[in-house]
mmCIF file of N, CA and C in Angstrom:
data_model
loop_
_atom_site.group_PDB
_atom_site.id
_atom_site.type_symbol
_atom_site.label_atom_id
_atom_site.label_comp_id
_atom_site.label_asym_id
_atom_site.label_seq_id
_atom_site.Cartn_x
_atom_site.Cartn_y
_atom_site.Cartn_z
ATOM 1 N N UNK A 30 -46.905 -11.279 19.675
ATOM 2 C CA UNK A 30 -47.404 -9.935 19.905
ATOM 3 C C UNK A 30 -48.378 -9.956 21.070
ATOM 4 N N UNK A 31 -48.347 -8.844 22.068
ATOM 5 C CA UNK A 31 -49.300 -9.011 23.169
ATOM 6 C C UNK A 31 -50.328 -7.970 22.718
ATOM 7 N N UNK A 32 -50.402 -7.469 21.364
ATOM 8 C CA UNK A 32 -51.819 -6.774 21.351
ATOM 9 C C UNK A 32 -51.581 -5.261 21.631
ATOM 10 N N UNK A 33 -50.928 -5.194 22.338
ATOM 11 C CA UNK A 33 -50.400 -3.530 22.874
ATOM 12 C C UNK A 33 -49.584 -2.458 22.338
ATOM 13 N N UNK A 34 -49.144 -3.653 21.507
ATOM 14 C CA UNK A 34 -48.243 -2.766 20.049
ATOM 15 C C UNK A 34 -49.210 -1.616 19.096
ATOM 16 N N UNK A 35 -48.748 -0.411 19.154
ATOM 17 C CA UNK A 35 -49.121 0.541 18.415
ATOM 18 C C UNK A 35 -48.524 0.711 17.052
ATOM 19 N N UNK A 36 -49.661 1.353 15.534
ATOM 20 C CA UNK A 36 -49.127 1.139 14.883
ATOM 21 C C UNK A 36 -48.131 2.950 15.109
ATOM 22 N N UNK A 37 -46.951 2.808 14.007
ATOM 23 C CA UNK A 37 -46.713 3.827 14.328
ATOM 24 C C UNK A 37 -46.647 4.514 13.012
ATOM 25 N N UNK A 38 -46.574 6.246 12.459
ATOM 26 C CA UNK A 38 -46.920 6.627 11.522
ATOM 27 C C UNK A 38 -45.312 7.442 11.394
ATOM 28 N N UNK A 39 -44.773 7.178 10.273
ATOM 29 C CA UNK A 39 -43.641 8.047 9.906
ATOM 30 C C UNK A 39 -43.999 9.190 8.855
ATOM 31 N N UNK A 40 -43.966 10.076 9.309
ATOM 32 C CA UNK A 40 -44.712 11.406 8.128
ATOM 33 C C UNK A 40 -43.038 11.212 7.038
ATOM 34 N N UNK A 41 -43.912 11.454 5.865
ATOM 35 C CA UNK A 41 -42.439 11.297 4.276
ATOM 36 C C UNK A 41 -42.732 12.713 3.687
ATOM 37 N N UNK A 42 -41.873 13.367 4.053
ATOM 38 C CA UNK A 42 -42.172 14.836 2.967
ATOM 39 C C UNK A 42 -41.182 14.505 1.954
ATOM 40 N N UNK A 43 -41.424 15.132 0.662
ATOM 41 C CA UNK A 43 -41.111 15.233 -0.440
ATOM 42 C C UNK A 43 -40.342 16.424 -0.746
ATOM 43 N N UNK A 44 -39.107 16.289 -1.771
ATOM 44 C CA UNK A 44 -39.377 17.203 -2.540
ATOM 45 C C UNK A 44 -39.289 17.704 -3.640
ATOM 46 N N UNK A 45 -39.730 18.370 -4.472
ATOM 47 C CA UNK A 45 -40.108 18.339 -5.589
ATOM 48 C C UNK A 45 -38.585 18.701 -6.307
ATOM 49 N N UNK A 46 -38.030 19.434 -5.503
ATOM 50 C CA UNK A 46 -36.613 20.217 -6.711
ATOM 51 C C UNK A 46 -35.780 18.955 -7.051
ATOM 52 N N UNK A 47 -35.323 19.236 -8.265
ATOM 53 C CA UNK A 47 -33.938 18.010 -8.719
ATOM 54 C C UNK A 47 -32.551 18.058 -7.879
ATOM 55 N N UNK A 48 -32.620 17.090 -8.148
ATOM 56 C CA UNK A 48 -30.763 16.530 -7.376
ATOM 57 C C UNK A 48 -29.801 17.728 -7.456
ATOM 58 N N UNK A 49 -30.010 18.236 -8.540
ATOM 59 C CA UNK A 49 -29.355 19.826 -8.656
ATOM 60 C C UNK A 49 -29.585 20.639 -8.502
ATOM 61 N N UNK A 50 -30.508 21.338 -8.118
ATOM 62 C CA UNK A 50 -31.232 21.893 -7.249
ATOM 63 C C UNK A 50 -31.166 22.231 -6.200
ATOM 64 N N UNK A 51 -31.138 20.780 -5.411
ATOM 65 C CA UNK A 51 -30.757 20.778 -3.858
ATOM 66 C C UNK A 51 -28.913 20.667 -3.735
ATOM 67 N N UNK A 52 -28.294 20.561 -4.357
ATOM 68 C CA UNK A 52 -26.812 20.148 -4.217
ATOM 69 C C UNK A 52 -26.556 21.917 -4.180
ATOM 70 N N UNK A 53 -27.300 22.375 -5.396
ATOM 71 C CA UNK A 53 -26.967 24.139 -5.605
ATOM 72 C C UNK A 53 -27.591 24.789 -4.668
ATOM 73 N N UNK A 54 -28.582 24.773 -3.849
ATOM 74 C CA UNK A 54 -28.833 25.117 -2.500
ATOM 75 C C UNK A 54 -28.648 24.726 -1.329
ATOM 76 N N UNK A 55 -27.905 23.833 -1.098
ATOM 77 C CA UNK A 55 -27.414 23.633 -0.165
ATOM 78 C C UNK A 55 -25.612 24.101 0.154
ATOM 79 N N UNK A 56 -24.879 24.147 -0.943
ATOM 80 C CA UNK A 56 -23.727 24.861 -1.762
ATOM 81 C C UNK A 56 -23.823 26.286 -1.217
ATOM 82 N N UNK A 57 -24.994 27.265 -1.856
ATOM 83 C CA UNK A 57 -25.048 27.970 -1.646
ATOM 84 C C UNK A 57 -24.967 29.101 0.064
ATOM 85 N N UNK A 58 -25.873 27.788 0.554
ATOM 86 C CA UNK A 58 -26.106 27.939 2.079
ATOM 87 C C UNK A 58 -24.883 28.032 2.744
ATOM 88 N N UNK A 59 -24.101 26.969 2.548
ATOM 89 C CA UNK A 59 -22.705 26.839 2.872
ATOM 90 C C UNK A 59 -21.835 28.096 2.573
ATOM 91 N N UNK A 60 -21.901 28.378 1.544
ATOM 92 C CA UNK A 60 -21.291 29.324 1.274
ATOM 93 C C UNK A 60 -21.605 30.962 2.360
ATOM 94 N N UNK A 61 -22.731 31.208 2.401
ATOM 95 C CA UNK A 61 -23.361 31.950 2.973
ATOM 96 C C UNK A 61 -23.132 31.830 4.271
ATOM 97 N N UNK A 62 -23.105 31.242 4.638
ATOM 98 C CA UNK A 62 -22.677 30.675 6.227
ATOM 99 C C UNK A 62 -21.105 30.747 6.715
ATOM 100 N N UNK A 63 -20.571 30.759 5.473
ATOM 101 C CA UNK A 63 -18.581 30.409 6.182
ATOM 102 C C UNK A 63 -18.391 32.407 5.545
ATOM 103 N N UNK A 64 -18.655 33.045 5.063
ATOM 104 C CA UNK A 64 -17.978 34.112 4.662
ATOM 105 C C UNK A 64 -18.818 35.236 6.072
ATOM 106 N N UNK A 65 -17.273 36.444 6.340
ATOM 107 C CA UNK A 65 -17.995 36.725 7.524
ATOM 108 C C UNK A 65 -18.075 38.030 6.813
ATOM 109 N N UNK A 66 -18.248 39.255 7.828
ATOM 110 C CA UNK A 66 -18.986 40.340 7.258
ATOM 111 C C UNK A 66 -18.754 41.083 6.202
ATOM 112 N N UNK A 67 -17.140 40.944 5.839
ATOM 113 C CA UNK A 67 -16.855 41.834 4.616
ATOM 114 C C UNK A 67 -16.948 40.951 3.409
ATOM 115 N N UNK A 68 -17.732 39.690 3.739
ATOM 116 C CA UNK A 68 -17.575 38.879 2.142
ATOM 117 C C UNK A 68 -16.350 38.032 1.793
ATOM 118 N N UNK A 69 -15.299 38.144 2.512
ATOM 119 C CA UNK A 69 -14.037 37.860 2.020
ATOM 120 C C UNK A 69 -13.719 35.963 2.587
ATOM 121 N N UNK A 70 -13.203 35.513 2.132
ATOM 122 C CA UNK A 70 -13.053 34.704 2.679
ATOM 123 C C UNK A 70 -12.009 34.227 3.570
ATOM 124 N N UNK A 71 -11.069 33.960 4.625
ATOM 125 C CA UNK A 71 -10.379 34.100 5.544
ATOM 126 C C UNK A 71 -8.975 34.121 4.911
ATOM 127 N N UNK A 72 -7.964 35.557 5.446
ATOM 128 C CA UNK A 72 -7.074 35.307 4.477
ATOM 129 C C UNK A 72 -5.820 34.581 5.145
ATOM 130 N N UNK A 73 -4.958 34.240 4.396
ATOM 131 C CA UNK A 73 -4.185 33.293 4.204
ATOM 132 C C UNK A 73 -2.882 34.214 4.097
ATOM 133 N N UNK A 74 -2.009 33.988 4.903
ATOM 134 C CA UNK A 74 -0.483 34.360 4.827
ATOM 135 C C UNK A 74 0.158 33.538 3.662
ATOM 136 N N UNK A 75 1.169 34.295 3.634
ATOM 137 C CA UNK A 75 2.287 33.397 2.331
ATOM 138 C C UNK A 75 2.925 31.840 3.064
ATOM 139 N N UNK A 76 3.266 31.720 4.018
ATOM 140 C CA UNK A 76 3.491 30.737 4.856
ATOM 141 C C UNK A 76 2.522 29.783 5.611
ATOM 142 N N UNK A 77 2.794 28.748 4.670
ATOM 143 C CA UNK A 77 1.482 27.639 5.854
ATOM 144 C C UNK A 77 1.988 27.524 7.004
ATOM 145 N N UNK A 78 1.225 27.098 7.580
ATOM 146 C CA UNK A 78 1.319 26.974 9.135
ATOM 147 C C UNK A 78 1.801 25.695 9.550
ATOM 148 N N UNK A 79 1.537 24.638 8.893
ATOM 149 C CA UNK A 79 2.296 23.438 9.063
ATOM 150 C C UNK A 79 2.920 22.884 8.058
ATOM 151 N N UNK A 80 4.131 22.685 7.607
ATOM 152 C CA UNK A 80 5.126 21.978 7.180
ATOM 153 C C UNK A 80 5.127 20.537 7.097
ATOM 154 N N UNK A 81 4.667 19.789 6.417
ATOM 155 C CA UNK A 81 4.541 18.110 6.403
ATOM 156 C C UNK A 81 5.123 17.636 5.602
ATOM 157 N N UNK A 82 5.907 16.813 5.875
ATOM 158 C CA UNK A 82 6.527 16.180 4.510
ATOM 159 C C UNK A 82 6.129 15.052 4.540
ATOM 160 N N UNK A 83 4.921 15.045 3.457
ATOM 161 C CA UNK A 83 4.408 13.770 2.855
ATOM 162 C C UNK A 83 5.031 12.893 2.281
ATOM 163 N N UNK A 84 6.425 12.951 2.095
ATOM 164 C CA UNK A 84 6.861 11.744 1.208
ATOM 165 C C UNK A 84 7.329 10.572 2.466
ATOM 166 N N UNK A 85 7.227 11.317 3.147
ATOM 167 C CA UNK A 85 7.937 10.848 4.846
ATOM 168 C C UNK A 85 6.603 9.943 5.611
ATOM 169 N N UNK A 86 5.632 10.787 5.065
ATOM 170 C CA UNK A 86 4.138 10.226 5.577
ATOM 171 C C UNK A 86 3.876 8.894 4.833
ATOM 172 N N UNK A 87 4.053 9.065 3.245
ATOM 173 C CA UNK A 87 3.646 7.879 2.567
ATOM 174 C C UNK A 87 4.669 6.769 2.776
ATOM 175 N N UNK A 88 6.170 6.904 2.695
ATOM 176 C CA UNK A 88 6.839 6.266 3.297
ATOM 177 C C UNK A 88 6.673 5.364 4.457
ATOM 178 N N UNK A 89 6.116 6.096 5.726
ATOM 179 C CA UNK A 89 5.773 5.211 6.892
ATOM 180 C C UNK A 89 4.501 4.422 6.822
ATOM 181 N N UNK A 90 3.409 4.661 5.850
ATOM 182 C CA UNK A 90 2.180 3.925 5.543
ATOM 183 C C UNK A 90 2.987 2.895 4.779
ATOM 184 N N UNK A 91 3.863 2.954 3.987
ATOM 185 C CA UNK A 91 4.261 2.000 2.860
ATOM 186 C C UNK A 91 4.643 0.547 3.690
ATOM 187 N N UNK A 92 6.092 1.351 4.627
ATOM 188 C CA UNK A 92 6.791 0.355 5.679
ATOM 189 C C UNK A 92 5.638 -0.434 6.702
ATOM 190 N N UNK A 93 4.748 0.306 7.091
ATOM 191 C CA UNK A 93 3.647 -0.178 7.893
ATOM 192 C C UNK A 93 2.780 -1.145 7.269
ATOM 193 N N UNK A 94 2.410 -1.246 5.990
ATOM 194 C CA UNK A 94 1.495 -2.208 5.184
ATOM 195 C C UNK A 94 2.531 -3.551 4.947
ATOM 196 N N UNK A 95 3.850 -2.858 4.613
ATOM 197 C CA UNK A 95 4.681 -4.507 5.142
ATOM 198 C C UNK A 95 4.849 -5.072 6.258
ATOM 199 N N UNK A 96 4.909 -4.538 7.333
ATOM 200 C CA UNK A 96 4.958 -4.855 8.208
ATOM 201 C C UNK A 96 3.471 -5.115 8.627
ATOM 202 N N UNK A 97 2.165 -5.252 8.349
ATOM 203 C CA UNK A 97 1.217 -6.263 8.345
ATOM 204 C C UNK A 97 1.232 -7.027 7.480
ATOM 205 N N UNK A 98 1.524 -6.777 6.447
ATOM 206 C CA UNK A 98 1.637 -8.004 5.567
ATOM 207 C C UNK A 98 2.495 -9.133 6.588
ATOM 208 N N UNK A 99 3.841 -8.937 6.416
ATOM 209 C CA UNK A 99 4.585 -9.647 7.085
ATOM 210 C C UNK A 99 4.011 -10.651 8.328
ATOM 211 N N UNK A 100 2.900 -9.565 9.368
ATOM 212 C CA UNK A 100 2.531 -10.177 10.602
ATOM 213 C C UNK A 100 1.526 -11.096 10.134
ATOM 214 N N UNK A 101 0.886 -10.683 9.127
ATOM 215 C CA UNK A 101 -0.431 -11.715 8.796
ATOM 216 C C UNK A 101 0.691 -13.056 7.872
ATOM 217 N N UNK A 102 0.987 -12.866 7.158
ATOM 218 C CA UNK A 102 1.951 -14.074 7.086
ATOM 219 C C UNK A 102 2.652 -14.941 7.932
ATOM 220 N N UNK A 103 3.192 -14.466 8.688
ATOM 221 C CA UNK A 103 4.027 -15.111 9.830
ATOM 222 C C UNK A 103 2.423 -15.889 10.619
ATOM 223 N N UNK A 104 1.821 -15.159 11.088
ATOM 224 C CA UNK A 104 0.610 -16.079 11.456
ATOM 225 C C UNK A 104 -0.069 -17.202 10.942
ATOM 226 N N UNK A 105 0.077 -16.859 9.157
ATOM 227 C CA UNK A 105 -0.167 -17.762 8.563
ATOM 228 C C UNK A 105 0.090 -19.128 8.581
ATOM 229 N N UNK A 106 1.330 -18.589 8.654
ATOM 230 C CA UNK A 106 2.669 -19.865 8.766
ATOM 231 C C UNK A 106 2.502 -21.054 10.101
ATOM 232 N N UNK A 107 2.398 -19.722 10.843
ATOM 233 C CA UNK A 107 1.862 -20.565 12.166
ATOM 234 C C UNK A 107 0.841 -21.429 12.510
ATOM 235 N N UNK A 108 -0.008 -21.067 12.088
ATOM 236 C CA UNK A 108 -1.479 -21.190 12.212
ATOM 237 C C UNK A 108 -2.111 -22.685 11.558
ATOM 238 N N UNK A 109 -1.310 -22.735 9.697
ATOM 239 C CA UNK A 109 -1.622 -23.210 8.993
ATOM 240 C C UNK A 109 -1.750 -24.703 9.627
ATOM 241 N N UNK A 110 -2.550 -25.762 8.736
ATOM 242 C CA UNK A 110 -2.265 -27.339 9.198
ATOM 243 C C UNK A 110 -1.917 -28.168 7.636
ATOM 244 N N UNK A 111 -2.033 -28.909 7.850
ATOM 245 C CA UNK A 111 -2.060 -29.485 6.607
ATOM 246 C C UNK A 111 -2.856 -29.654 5.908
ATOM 247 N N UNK A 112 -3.452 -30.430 4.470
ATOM 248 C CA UNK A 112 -4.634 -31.049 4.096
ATOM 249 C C UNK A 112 -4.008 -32.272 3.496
ATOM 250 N N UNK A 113 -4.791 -33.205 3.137
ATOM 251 C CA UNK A 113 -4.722 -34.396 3.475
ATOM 252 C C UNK A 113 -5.553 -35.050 1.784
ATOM 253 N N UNK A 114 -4.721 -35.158 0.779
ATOM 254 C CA UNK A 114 -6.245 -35.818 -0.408
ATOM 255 C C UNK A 114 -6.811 -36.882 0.486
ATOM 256 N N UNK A 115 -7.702 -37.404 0.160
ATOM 257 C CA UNK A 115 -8.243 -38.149 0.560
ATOM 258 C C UNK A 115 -7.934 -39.749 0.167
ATOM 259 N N UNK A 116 -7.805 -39.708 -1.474
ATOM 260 C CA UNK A 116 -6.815 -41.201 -1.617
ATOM 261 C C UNK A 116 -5.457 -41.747 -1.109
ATOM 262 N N UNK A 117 -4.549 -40.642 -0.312
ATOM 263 C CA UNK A 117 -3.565 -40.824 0.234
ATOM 264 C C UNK A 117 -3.619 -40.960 1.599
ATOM 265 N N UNK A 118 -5.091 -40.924 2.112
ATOM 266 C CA UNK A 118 -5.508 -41.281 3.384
ATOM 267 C C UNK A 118 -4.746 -42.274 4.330
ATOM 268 N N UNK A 119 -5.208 -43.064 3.125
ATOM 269 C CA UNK A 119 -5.214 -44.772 3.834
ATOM 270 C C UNK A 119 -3.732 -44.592 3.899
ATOM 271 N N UNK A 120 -3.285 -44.683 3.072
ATOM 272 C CA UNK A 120 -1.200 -44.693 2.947
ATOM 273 C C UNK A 120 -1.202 -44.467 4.351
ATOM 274 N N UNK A 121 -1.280 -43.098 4.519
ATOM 275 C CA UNK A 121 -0.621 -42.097 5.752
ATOM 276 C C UNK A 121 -1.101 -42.848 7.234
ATOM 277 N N UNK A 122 -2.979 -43.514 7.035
ATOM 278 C CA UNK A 122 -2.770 -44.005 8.180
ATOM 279 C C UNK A 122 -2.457 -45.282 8.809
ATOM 280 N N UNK A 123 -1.844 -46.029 7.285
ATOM 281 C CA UNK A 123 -0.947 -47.185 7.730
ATOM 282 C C UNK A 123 0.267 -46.999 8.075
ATOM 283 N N UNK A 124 1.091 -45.843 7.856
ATOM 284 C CA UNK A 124 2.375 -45.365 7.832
ATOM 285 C C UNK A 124 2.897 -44.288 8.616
ATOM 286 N N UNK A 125 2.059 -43.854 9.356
ATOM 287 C CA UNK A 125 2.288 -42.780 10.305
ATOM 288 C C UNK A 125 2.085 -41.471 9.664
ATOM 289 N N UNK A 126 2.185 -40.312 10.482
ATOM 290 C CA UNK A 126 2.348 -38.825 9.906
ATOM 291 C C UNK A 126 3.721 -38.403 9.078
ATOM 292 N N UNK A 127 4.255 -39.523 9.182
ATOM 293 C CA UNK A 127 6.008 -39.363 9.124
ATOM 294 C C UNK A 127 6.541 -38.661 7.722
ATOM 295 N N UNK A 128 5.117 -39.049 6.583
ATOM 296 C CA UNK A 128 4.921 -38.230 5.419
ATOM 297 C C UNK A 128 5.004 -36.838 5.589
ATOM 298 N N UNK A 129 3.843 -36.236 6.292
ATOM 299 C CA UNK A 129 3.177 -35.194 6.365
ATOM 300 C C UNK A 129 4.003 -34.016 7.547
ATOM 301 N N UNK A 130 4.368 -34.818 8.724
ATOM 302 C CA UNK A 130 5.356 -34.336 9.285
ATOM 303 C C UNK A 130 6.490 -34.916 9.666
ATOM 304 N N UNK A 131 7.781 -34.248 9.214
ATOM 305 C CA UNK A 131 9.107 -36.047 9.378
ATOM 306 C C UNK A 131 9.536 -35.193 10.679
ATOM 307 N N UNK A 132 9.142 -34.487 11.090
ATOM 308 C CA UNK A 132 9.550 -33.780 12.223
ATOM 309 C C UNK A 132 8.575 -34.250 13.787
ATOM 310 N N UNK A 133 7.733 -34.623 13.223
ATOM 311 C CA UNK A 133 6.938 -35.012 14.649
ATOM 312 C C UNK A 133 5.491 -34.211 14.481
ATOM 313 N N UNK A 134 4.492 -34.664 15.230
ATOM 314 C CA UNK A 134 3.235 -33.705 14.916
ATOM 315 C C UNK A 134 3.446 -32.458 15.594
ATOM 316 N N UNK A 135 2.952 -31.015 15.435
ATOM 317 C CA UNK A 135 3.519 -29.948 15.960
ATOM 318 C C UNK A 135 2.238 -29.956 16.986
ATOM 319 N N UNK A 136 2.865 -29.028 18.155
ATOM 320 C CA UNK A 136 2.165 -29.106 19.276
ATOM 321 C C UNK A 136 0.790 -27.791 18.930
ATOM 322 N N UNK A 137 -0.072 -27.544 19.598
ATOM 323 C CA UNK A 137 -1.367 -26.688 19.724
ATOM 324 C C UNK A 137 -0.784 -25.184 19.674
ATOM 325 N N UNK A 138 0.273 -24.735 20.685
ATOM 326 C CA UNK A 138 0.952 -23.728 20.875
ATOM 327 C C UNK A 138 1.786 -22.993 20.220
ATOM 328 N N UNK A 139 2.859 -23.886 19.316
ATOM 329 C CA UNK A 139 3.876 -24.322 19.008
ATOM 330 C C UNK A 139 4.118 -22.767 17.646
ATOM 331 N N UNK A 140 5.088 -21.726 18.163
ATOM 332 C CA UNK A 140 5.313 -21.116 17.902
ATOM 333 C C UNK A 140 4.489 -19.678 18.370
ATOM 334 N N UNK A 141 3.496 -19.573 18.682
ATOM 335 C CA UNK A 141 2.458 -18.932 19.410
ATOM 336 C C UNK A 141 3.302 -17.712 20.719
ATOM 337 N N UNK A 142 3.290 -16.375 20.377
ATOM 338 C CA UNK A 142 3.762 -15.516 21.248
ATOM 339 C C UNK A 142 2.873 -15.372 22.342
ATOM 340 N N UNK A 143 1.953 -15.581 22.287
ATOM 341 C CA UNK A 143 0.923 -15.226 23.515
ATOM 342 C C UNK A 143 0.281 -16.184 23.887
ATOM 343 N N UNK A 144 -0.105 -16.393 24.928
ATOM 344 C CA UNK A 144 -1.248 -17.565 25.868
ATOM 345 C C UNK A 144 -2.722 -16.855 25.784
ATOM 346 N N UNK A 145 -3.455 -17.986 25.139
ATOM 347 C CA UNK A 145 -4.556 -17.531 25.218
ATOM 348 C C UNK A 145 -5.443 -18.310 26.321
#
């Protein structure tokens, strides 16, 4: 601290009404505020205005959550390495990886769509 620091004062008002209270006046306010001069509230034709077919909507969220699933898996796959117990250590490093991979050790990249 160089001394120059001020303290600073946050004023706390209170207030006394209950949680319901303020939820019912503030409700109220709202209310008071959206209705215009004749009281009414905005009317509404027999026909909505937009047409959505939600089953079409939830459908494409559905296909879309597999299809991350899927991508986070496939990464998985990629990504993953091995583990190793530790009493089978010694085996593996008298004997090569040839256990762990009979394919060869996989390269850093090795399946990887993009260059980082």
């Amino acid at each position: 601290m160089t001394g120059k620091e001020r303290e600073r004062v946050i004023p706390i008002t209170t207030d006394t009404r209950t949680m319901e209270q303020c939820r019912k006046d503030m409700v109220n306010n709202l209310e008071r505020k959206q209705k215009n001069t004749s009281g009414d509230l905005a009317k509404v034709d027999g026909k909505p205005t937009c047409c959505h077919n939600w089953d079409d909507e939830v459908n494409r969220w559905i296909q879309e959550a597999y299809n991350r699933w899927n991508e986070d898996m496939g990464r998985m796959s990629r990504d993953i390495f091995a583990l190793v117990v530790i009493r089978d250590l010694e085996n593996i490093l008298l004997t090569g990886f040839t256990e762990i991979f009979p394919f060869g050790l996989p390269s850093h990249n090795e399946g990887r769509d993009t260059d980082f």
